Coordinates of C-alpha atoms and ligand atoms in Angstrom, one line a residue:
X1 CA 0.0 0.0 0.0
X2 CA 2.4 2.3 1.2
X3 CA 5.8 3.0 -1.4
X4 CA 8.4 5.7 -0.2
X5 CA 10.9 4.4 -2.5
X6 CA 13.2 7.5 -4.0
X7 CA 12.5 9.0 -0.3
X8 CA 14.8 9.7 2.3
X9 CA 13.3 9.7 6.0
X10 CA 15.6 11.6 9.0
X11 CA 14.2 10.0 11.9
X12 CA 15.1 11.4 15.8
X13 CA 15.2 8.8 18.9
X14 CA 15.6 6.5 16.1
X15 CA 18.1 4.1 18.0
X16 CA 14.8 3.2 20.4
X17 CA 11.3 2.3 20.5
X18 CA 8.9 4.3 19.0
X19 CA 11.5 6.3 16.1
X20 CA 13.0 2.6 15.9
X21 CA 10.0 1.2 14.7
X22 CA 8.7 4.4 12.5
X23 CA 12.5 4.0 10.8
X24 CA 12.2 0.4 9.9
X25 CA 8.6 0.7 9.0
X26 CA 9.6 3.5 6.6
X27 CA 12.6 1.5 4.8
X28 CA 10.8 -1.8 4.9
X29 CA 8.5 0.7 2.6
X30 CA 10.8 1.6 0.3
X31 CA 13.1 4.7 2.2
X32 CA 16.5 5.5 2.8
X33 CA 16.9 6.4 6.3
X34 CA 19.2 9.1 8.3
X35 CA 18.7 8.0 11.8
X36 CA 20.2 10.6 14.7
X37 CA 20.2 9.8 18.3
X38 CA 22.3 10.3 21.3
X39 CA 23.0 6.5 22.0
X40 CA 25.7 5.9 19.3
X41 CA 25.8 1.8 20.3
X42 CA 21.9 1.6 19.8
X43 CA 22.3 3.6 16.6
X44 CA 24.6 1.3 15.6
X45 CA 22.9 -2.3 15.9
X46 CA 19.6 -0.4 14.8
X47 CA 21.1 1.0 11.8
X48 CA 22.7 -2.2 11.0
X49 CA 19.2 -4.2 12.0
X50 CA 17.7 -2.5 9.7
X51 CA 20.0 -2.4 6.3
X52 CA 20.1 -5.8 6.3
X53 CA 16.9 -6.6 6.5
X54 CA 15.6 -4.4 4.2
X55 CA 18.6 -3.3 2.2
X56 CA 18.0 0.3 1.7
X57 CA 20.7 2.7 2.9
X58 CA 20.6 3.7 6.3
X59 CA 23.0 6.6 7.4
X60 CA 23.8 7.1 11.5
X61 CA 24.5 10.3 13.5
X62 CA 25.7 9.7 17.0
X63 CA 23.9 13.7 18.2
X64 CA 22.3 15.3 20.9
X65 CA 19.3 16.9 19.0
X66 CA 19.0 19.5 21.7
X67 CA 21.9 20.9 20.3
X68 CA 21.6 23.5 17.4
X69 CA 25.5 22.8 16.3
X70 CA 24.9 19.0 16.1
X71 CA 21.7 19.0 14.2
X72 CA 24.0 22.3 11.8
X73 CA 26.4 19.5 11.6
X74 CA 24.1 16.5 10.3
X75 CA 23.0 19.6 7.8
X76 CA 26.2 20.0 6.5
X77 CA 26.8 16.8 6.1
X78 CA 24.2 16.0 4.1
X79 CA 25.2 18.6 1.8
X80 CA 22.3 18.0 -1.8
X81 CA 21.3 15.1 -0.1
X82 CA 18.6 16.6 2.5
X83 CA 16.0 14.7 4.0
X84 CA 11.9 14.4 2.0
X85 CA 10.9 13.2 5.4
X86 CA 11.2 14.5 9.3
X87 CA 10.2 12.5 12.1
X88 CA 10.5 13.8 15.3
X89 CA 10.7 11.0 17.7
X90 CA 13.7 11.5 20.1
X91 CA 12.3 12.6 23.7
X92 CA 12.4 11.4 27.5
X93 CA 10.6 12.2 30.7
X94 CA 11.5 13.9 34.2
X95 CA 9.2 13.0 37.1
X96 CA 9.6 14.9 39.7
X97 CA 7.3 17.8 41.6
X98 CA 7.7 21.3 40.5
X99 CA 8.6 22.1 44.1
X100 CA 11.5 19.9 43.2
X101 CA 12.6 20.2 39.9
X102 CA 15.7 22.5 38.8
X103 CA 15.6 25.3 36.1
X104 CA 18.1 22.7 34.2
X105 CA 15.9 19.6 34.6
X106 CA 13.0 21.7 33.4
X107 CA 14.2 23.4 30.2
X108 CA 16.0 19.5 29.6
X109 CA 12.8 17.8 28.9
X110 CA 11.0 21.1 26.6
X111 CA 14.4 21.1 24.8
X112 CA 14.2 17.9 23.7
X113 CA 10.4 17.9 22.9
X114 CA 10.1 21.8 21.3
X115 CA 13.5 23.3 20.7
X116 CA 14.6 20.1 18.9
X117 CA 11.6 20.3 16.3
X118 CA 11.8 24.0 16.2
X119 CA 15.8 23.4 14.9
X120 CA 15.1 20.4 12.5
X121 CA 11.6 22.0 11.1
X122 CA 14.5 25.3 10.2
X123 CA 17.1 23.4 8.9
X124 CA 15.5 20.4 7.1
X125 CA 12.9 22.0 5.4
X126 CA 15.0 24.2 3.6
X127 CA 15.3 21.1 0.8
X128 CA 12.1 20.4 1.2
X129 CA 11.1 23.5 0.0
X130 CA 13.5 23.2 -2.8
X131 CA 12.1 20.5 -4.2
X132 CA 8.9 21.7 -3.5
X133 CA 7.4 18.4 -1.2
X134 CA 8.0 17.1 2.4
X135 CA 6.5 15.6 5.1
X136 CA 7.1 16.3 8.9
X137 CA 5.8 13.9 11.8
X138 CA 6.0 15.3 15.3
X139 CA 5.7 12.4 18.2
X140 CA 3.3 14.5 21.1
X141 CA 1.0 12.5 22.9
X142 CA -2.0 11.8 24.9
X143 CA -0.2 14.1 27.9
X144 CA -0.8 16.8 25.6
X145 CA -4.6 16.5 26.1
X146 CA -3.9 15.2 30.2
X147 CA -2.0 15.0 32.6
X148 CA -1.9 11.4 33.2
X149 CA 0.6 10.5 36.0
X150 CA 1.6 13.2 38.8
X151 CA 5.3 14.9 38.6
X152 CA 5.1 15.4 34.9
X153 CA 5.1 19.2 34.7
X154 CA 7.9 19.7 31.3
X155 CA 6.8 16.5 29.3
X156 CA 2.6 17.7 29.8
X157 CA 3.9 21.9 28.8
X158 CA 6.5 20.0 25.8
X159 CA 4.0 17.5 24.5
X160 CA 1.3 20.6 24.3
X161 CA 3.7 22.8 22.9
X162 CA 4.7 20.1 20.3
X163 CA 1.4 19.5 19.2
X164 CA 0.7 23.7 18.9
X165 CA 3.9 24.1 17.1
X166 CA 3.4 21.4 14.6
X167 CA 0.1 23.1 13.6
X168 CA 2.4 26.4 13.5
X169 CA 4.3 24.7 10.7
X170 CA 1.8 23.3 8.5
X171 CA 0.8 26.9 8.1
X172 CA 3.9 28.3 7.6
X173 CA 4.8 25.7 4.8
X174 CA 1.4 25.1 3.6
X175 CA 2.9 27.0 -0.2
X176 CA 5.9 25.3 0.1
X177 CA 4.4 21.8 -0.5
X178 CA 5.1 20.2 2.6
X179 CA 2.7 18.8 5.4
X180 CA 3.1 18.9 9.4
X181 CA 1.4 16.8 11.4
X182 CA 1.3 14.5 15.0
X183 CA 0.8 11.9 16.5
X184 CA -0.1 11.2 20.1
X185 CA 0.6 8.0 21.1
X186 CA -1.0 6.3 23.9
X187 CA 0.5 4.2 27.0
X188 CA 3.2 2.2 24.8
X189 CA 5.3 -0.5 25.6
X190 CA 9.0 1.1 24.9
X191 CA 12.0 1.6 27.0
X192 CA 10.3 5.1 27.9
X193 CA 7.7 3.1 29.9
X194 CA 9.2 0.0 31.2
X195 CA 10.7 2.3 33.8
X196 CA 7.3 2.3 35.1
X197 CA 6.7 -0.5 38.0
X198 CA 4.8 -3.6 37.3
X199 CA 2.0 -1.6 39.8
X200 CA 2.4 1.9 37.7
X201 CA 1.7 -0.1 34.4
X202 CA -1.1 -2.1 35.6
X203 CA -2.4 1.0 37.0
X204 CA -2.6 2.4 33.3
X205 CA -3.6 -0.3 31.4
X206 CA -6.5 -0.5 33.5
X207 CA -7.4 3.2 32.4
X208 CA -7.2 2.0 28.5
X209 CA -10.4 1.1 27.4
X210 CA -8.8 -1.7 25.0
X211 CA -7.0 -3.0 28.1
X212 CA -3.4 -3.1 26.8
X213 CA 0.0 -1.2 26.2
X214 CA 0.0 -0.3 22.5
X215 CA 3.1 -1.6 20.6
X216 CA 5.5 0.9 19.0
X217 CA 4.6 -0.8 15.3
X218 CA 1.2 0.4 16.3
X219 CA 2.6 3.8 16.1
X220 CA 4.4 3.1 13.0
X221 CA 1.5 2.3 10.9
X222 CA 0.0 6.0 11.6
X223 CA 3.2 7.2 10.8
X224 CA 3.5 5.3 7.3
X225 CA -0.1 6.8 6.4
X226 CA 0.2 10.6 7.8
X227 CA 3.7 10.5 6.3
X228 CA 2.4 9.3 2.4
X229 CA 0.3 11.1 -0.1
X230 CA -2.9 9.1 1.2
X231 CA -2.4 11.8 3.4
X232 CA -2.0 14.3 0.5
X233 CA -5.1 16.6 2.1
X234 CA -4.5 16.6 5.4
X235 CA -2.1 19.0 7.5
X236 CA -1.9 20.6 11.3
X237 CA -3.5 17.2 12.6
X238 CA -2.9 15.5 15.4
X239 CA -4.0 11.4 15.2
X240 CA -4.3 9.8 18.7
X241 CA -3.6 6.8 18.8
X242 CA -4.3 5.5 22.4
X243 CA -6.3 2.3 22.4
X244 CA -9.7 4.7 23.5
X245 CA -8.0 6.4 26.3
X246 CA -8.9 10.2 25.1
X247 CA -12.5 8.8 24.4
X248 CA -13.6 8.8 28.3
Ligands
NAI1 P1 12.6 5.5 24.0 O1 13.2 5.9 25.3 O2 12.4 4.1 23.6 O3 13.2 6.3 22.8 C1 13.6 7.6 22.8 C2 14.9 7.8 22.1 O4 15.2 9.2 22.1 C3 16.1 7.1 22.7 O5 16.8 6.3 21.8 C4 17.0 8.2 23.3 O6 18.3 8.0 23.2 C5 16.6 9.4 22.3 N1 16.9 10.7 22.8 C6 16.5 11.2 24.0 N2 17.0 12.4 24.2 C7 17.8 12.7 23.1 C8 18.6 13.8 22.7 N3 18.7 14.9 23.5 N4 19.3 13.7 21.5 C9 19.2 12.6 20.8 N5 18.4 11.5 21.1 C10 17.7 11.6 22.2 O7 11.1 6.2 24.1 P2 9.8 6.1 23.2 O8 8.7 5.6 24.0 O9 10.1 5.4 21.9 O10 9.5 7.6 22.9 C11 9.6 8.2 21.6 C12 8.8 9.5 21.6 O11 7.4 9.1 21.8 C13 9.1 10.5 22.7 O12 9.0 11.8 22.2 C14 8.1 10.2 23.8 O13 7.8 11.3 24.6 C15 6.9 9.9 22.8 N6 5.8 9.1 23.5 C16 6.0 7.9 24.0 C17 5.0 7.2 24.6 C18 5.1 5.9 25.3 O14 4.2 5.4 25.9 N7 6.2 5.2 25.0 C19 3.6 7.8 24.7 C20 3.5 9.1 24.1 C21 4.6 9.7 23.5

């Protein structure tokens, strides 16, 4: 159904869970893949996972995307050959009360979620709009409708503010032929949440009206269709994809 062959996907946070599995659902479809992450070793056996199944070309950039020199780098680097394709995946979480987080531990987490897509939305859309087509996909989530679990403060404000600023950019670029949109995941099974306890997660799943962790290919398939042109109409959305949990 879905052919993105001729297209090259730059994927963030795609050594782990939920960019791992948009990146290998992407080049299993047909795409070349740039994958940047700060884990260099998981980069490295994803990267290498991937090529060989699939055989496309995979390219790997050991960065921290919160920083505006890295992500200038990967630019550079990439010199004609720019991305068709941004996904935003790369992000983690900080729980702890506002009473105790620090200024540091608080601008951390928005960094990652909002100043990271604000610097790859500048710099990688600069081809797109050259070549007149492109497709962004931001990763928010359901904490940008609630907030789910207490001591979440910056991921609730970042997942908000990704959501907001992805609707920013389909505007912006709306005559420059390329399309912005989210997705807000769920509860879903991925490094990210087995941190939780086995009482924290049973504690959520029990709030999900289909009674279960959604898996991170789950994710991937919305990706795959907001990211093709059977999404040629649609731009600023955000798809939940949460197993009902938004619906109570
Ligand atoms: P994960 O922990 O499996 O993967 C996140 C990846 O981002 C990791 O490989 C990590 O190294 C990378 N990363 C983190 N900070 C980085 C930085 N500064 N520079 C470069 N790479 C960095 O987590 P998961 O679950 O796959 O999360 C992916 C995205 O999905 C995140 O934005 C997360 O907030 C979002 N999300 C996850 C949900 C879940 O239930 N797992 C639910 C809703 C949203």
């Amino acid at each position: 159904m879905f052919d993105f062959t001729g297209r090259t996907a730059l994927v963030t946070g795609g050594a782990s869970g939920i960019g791992h599995a948009i990146a290998s659902a992407l080049s299993e479809h047909g795409a070349d893949l740039i994958l940047l992450d700060r884990d260099g070793d998981g980069l490295k056996t994803v990267a290498s996972e991937i090529s060989q199944k699939t055989n496309r070309e995979v390219q790997q950039f050991s960065v921290d995307v919160t920083l505006r020199g890295d992500l200038e780098k990967v630019h550079e680097n990439l010199g004609e050959a720019q991305p068709d394709i941004l996904v935003n995946a790369a992000g983690f979480n900080c729980r702890k009360p506002i009473s105790e987080l620090t200024e540091a531990e608080f601008i951390s987490v928005l960094n990652v979620h909002v100043l990271a897509c604000f610097n790859t939305t500048q710099l990688f859309t600069v081809g797109m709009a050259r070549r007149g087509k492109g497709a962004i996909l931001n990763i928010a989530s359901i904490a940008a409708y609630r907030t789910l679990l207490p001591r979440v403060s910056p991921y609730v404000a970042g997942k908000a503010a990704i959501k907001q600023f992805t609707r920013a950019t389909a505007l912006e670029f709306v005559d420059k032929g390329i399309r912005a949109n989210s997705v807000s995941p769920g509860f879903i099974d991925t490094p990210l949440t087995q941190q939780h306890s086995d009482e924290v997660r049973k504690s959520l799943t029990d709030t999900v009206p289909m009674g279960r962790f959604g898996e991170p290919y789950e994710i991937a398939n919305a990706a795959l269709f907001l990211l093709s042109d059977y999404a040629s109409y649609i731009t600023g959305a955000d798809l939940v994809c949460d197993g009902g949990f938004l619906s109570k």
